[in-house]
XYZ file of C-alpha atoms in Angstrom:
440
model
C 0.000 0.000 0.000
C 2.637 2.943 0.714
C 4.186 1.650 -2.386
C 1.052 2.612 -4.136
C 0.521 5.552 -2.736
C 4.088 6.520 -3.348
C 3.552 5.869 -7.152
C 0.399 7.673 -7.026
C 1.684 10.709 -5.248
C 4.346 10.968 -7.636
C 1.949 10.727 -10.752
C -0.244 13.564 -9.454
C 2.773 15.898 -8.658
C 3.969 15.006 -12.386
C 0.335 15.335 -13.625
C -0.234 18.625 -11.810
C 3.490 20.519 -12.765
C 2.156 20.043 -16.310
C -0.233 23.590 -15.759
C 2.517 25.846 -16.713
C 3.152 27.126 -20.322
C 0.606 25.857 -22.670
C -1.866 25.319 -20.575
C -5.159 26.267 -21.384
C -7.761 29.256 -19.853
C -11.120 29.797 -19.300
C -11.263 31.848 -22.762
C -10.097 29.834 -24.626
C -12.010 26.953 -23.206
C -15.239 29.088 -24.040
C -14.249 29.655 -27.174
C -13.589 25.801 -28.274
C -17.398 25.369 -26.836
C -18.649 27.866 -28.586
C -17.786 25.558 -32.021
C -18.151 22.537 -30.758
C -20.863 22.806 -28.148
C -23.952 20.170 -29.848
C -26.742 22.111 -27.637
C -25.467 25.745 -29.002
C -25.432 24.364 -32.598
C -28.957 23.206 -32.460
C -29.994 26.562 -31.035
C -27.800 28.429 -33.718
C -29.893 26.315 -36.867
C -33.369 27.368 -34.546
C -32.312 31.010 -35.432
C -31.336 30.558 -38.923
C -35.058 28.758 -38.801
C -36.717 31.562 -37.127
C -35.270 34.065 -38.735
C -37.330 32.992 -42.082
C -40.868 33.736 -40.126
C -40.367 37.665 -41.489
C -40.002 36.913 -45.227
C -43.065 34.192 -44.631
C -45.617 36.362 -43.421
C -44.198 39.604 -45.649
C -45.129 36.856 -48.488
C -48.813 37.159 -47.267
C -49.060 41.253 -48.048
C -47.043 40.397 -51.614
C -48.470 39.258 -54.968
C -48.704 35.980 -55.943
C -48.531 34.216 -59.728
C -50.106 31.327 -60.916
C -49.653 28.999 -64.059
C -52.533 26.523 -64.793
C -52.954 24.567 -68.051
C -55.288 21.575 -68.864
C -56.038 19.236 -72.231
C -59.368 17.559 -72.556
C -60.972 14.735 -74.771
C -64.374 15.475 -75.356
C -67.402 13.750 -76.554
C -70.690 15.731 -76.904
C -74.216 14.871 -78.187
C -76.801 17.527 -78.834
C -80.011 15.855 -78.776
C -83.031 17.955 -80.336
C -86.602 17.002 -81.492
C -85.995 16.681 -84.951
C -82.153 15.671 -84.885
C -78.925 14.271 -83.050
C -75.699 15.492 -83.664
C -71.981 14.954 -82.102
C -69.287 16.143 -81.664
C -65.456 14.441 -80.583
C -63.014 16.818 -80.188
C -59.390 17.644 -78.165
C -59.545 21.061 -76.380
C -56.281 22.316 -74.434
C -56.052 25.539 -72.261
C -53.791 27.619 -70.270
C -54.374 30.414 -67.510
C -51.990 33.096 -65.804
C -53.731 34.435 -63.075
C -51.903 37.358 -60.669
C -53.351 37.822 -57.408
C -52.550 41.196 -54.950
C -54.197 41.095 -51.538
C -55.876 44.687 -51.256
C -57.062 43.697 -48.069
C -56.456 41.069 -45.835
C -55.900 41.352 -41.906
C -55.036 38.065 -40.768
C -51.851 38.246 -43.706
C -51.090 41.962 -42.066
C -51.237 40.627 -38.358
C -49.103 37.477 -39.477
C -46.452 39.611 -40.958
C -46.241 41.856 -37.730
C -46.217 37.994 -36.009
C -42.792 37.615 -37.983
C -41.081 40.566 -36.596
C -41.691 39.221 -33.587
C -40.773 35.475 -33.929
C -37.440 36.499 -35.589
C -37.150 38.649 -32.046
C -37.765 35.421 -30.074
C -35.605 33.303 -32.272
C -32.720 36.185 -31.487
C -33.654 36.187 -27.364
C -33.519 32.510 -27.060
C -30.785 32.058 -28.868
C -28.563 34.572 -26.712
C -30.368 32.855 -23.582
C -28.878 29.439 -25.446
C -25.293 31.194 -25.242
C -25.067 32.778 -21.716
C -25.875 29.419 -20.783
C -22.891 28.323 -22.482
C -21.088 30.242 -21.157
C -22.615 29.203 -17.324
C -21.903 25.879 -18.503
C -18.071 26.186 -19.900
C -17.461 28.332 -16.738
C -18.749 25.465 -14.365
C -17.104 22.455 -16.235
C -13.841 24.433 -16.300
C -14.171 25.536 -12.521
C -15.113 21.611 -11.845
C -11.888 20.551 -13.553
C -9.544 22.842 -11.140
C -11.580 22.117 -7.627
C -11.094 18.452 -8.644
C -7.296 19.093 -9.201
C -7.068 20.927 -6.148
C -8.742 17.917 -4.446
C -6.381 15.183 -5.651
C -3.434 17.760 -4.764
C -4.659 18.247 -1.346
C -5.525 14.781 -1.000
C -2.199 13.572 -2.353
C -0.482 15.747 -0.185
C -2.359 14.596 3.014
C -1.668 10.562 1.917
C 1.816 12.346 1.638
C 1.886 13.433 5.171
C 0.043 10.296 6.795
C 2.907 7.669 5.406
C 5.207 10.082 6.525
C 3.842 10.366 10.257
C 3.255 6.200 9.740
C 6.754 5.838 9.443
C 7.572 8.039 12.269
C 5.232 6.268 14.508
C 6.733 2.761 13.286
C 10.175 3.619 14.231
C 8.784 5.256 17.563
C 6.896 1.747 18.383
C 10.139 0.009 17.666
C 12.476 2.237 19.996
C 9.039 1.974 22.600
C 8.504 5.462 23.191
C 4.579 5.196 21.442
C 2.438 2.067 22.403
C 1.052 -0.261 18.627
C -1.988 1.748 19.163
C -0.181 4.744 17.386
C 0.658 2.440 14.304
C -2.784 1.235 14.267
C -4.150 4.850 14.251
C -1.217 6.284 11.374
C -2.073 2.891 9.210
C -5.755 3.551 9.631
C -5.300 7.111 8.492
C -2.711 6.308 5.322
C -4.768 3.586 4.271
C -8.153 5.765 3.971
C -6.352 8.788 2.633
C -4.590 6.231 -0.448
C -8.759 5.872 -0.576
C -9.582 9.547 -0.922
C -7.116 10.243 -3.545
C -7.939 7.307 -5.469
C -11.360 8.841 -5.791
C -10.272 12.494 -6.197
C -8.152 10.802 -9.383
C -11.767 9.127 -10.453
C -13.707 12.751 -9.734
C -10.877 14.500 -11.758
C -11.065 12.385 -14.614
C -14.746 12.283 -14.890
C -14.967 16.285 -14.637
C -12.371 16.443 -17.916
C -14.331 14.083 -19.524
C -17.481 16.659 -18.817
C -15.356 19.332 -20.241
C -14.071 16.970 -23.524
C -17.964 16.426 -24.252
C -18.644 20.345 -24.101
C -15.495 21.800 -26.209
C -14.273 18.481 -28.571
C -10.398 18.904 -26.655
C -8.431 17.200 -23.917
C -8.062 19.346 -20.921
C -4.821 17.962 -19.533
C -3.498 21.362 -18.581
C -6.038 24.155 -17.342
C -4.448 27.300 -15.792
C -5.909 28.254 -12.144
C -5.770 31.201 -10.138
C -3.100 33.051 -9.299
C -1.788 33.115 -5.548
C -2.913 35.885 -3.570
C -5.866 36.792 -5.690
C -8.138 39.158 -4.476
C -12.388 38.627 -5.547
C -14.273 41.636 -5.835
C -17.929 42.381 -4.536
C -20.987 43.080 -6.928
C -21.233 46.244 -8.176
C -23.541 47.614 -7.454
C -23.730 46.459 -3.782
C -26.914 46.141 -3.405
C -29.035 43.255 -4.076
C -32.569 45.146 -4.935
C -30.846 46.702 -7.881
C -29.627 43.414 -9.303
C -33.276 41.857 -8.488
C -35.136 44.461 -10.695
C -32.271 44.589 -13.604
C -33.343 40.519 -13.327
C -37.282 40.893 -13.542
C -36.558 43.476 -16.485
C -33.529 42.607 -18.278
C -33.190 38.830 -17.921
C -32.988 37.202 -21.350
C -35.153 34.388 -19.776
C -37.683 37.472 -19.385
C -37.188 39.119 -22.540
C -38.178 35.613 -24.567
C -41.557 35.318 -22.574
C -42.629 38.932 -22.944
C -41.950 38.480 -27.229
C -44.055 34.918 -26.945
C -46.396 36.617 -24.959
C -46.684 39.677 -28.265
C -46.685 36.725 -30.147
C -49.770 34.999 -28.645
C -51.815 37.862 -28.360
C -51.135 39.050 -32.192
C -52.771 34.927 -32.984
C -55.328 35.878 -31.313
C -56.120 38.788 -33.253
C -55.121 36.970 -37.013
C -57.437 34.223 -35.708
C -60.377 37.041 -35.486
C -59.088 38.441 -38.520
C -60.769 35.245 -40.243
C -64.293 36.775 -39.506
C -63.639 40.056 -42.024
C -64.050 40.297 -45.677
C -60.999 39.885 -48.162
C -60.313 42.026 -50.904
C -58.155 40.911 -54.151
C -57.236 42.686 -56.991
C -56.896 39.715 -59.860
C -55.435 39.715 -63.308
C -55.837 36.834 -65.424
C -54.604 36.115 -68.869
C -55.347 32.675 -70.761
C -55.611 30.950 -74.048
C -58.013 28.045 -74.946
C -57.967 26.339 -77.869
C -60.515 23.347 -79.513
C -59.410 21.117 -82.281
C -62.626 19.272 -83.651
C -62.694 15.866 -85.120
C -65.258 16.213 -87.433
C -65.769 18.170 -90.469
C -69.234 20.142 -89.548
C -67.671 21.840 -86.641
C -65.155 24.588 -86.714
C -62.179 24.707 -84.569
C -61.615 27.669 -82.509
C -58.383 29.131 -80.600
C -59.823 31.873 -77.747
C -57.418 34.558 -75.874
C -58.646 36.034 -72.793
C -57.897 38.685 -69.948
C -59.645 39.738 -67.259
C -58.780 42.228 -64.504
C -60.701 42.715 -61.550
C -61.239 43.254 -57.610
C -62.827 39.949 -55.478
C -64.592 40.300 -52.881
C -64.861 37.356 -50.185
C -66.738 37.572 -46.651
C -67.047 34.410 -45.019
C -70.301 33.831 -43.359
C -70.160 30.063 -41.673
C -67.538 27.778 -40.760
C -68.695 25.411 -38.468
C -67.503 26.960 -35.202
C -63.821 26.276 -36.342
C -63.001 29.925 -36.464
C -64.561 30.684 -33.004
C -62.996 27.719 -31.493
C -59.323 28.709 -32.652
C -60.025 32.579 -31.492
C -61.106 30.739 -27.715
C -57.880 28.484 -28.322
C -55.544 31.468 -29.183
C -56.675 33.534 -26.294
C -56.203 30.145 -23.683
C -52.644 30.456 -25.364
C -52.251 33.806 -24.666
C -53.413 33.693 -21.169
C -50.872 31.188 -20.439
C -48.038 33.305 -22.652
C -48.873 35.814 -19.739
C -48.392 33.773 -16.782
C -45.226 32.327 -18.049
C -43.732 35.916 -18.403
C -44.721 36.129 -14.217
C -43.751 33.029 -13.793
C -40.037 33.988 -15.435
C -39.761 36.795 -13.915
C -40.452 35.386 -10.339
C -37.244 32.882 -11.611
C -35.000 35.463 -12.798
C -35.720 37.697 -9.373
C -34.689 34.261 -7.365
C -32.056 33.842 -9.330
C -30.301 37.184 -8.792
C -31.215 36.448 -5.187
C -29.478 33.416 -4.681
C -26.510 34.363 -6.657
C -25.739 38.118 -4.725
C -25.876 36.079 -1.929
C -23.341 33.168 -3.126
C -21.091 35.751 -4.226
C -21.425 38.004 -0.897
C -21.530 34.891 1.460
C -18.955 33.272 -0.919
C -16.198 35.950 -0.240
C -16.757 35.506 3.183
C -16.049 31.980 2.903
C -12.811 32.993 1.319
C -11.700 35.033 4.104
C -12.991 32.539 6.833
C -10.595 29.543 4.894
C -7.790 31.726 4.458
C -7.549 32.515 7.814
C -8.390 29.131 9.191
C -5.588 27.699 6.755
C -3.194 29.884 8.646
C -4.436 28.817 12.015
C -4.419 24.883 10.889
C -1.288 25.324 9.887
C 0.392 26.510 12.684
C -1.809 24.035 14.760
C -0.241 20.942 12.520
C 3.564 22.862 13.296
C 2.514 23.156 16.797
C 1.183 19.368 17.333
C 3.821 18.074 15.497
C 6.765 19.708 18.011
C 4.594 18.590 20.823
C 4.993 14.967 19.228
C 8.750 15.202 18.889
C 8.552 16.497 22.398
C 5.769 13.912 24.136
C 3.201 16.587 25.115
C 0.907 15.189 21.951
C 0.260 11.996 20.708
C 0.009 10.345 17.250
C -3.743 11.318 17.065
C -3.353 14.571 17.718
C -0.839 15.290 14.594
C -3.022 13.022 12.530
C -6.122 14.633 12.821
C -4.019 18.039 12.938
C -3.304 17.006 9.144
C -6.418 16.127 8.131
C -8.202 19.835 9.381
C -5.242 21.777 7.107
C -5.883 19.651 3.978
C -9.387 19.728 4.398
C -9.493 23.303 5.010
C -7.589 23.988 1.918
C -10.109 21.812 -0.482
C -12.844 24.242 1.308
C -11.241 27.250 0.773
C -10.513 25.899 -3.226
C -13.820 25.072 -3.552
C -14.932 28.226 -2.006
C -13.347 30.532 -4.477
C -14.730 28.759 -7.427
C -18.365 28.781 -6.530
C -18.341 32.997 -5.432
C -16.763 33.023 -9.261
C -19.432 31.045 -10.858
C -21.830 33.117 -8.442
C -20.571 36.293 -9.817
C -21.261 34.599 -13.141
C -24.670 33.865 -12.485
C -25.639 36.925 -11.319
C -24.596 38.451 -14.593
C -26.765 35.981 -16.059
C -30.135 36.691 -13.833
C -29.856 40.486 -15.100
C -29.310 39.618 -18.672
C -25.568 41.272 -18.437
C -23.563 38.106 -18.944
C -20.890 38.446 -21.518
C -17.814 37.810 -23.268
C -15.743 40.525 -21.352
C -16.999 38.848 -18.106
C -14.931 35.761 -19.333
C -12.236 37.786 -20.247
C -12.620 39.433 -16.434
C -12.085 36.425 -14.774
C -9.357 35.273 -17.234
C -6.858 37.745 -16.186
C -7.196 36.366 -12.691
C -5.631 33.518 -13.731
C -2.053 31.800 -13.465
């Protein structure tokens, strides 16, 4: 076992060293996402597919051309009092007809419905990228706290063969009783069993981060030494709570499907008004007879005129899609409550990761100071037989586990500050950029 756990220490410290030149950042980790991300790609073809809703319902206001033709065999017999004659003969025809809507309000309201979808196809598909972003932030932040877990963890399994070799040779000269051994072996042994799975957690968080940008993270860079987070700005949380119930991206979509709904419930109205069409037609029809006492005859024709339509009756269907669209719109409305109730938590929750988050930070540092001059302290007292084995043990275990919290702690109040970007509709590339130069 420490023969394991020497090979495994040394792998890790070889593993880790290679974060130095070439390693890479959160930037350009976002940006490999951005191309290779599957979810972002389907959202990017839903806005090349909504963005065709505007030339669609402009086609409704627009004229539209027709070509018909037809060729018939007919056989006619003109019975009369006194006589029957007939008459076989081919007859072909063609027709151009040009149609220009003078009047139609459904075909107006649709085309003021495709302003509006393209809108919605451009909101969701920005709400599609800042969660990207969320997303390439968290699987990159994931990737470091599980390095600085198997580092920590390494380092303690370091530290506990160390102090089980100290309390072996103590046993042997008989200044510490076999319960000492017995307590160090207990403590190497699960420690070789925390790093083991810190190596499984780190490898399945790169593997997170290979499915989201298409490259082997290896090497990430992580934050420099010393590095000082910054509160929200504002600092206050009411101002972040209404930019989130106004500005949220998550809001912005719901208010433009709630426009849209309550435009379909006006075009489905619409269907209950008269249509006006100004119509052209121009056309050609031509008989060829088959028999001698009948002439054949070649006929051009054109005709230009206005339509008039009003529909009287459908059978309920038009009243039942007018209740249907306003149902629709009705819930269109709650949803845009009911997102910006979200968004409001959501800025919430975040201010107060960030806020509670830096304090954290300054709790851990401060208790990594004190646990480490608690270890120094328990480990002269050892040397001097005023502490025992236990003491140093568990003395080891408080530093390193106060350094995975304080790791950990950092990370989140950055993705917090991320997210509360996000909640106000303010998250962006230069945020990325932000919390790039904070890195090593």
């Amino acid at each position: 076992m420490r023969r394991l756990a020497g090979r495994s220490v040394v792998a890790v410290a070889v593993s880790l060293m290679a974060m130095g030149a070439g390693a890479a950042d959160l930037e350009q980790v976002y940006r490999d996402a951005l191309s290779y991300d599957a979810t972002l790609a389907a959202a990017r073809a839903s806005l090349e597919a909504g963005r065709e809703k505007l030339p669609q319902g402009r086609a409704g206001l627009l004229p539209s051309l027709s070509l018909t033709g037809n060729s018939n065999w007919n056989d006619v017999t003109v019975n009369t009092a006194t006589s029957s004659n007939s008459r076989a003969y081919n007859s072909n025809g063609w027709l151009v007809q040009l149609t220009q809507p003078l009047f139609r309000w459904q075909n107006w309201v649709q085309y003021k419905q495709g302003e509006m979808q393209v809108a919605l196809a451009e909101a969701q598909y920005q709400l599609a990228r800042q969660d990207l972003t969320l997303r390439a932030s968290q699987a990159y932040f994931d990737v470091l706290t599980a390095q600085d877990i198997l580092a920590s963890a390494a380092a303690l399994n370091q530290a506990n063969v160390q102090q089980l070799a100290l309390a072996r040779k103590s046993f042997e000269v008989g200044t510490v009783t076999i319960t000492d051994v017995h307590e160090a072996q207990s403590r190497s042994d699960l420690s070789s069993a925390q790093m083991l799975a810190a190596e499984s957690d780190l490898a399945v968080k790169r593997h997170a981060l290979l499915v989201l940008t298409g490259k082997e993270a290896d090497a990430l860079k992580g934050l420099r030494k010393g590095v000082a987070l910054t509160r929200p700005e504002p600092a206050d949380i009411q101002s972040w709570v209404t930019a989130a119930e106004g500005a949220g991206l998550a809001v912005q979509a719901a208010q433009i499907s709630a426009e849209v709904a309550g435009r379909e419930v006006e075009r489905n109205r619409a269907a209950h008004l008269p249509t006006v069409d100004m119509v052209a037609t121009y056309g050609n029809t031509a008989t060829a007879n088959a028999l001698a006492n009948f002439a054949a005859n070649n006929t051009d024709s054109a005709v230009v005129g206005v339509q008039v339509a009003l529909p009287l009756f459908q059978g309920g269907a038009v009243s039942s899609r007018v209740r249907e669209a306003s149902a629709l719109r009705d819930k269109a409305n709650a949803d845009v409550d009911f997102a910006r109730r979200t968004s409001a938590q959501n800025a919430r929750q975040a201010y107060l990761g960030v806020t509670s988050g830096l304090a954290q930070v300054k709790a851990y540092e401060a208790a990594q100071v004190s646990s480490t001059s608690a270890l120094d302290a328990n480990k002269l007292g050892y040397e001097v037989g005023v502490r025992i084995n236990i003491d140093v043990l568990n003395a080891q275990s408080q530093l390193y586990d106060t350094q995975q919290k304080l790791s950990k702690a950092r990370y989140d109040t950055l993705m917090a500050q991320l997210k509360l970007k996000a909640a106000a509709g303010a998250l962006g590339e230069e945020d990325i950029k932000a919390i790039n130069t904070l890195l090593d």
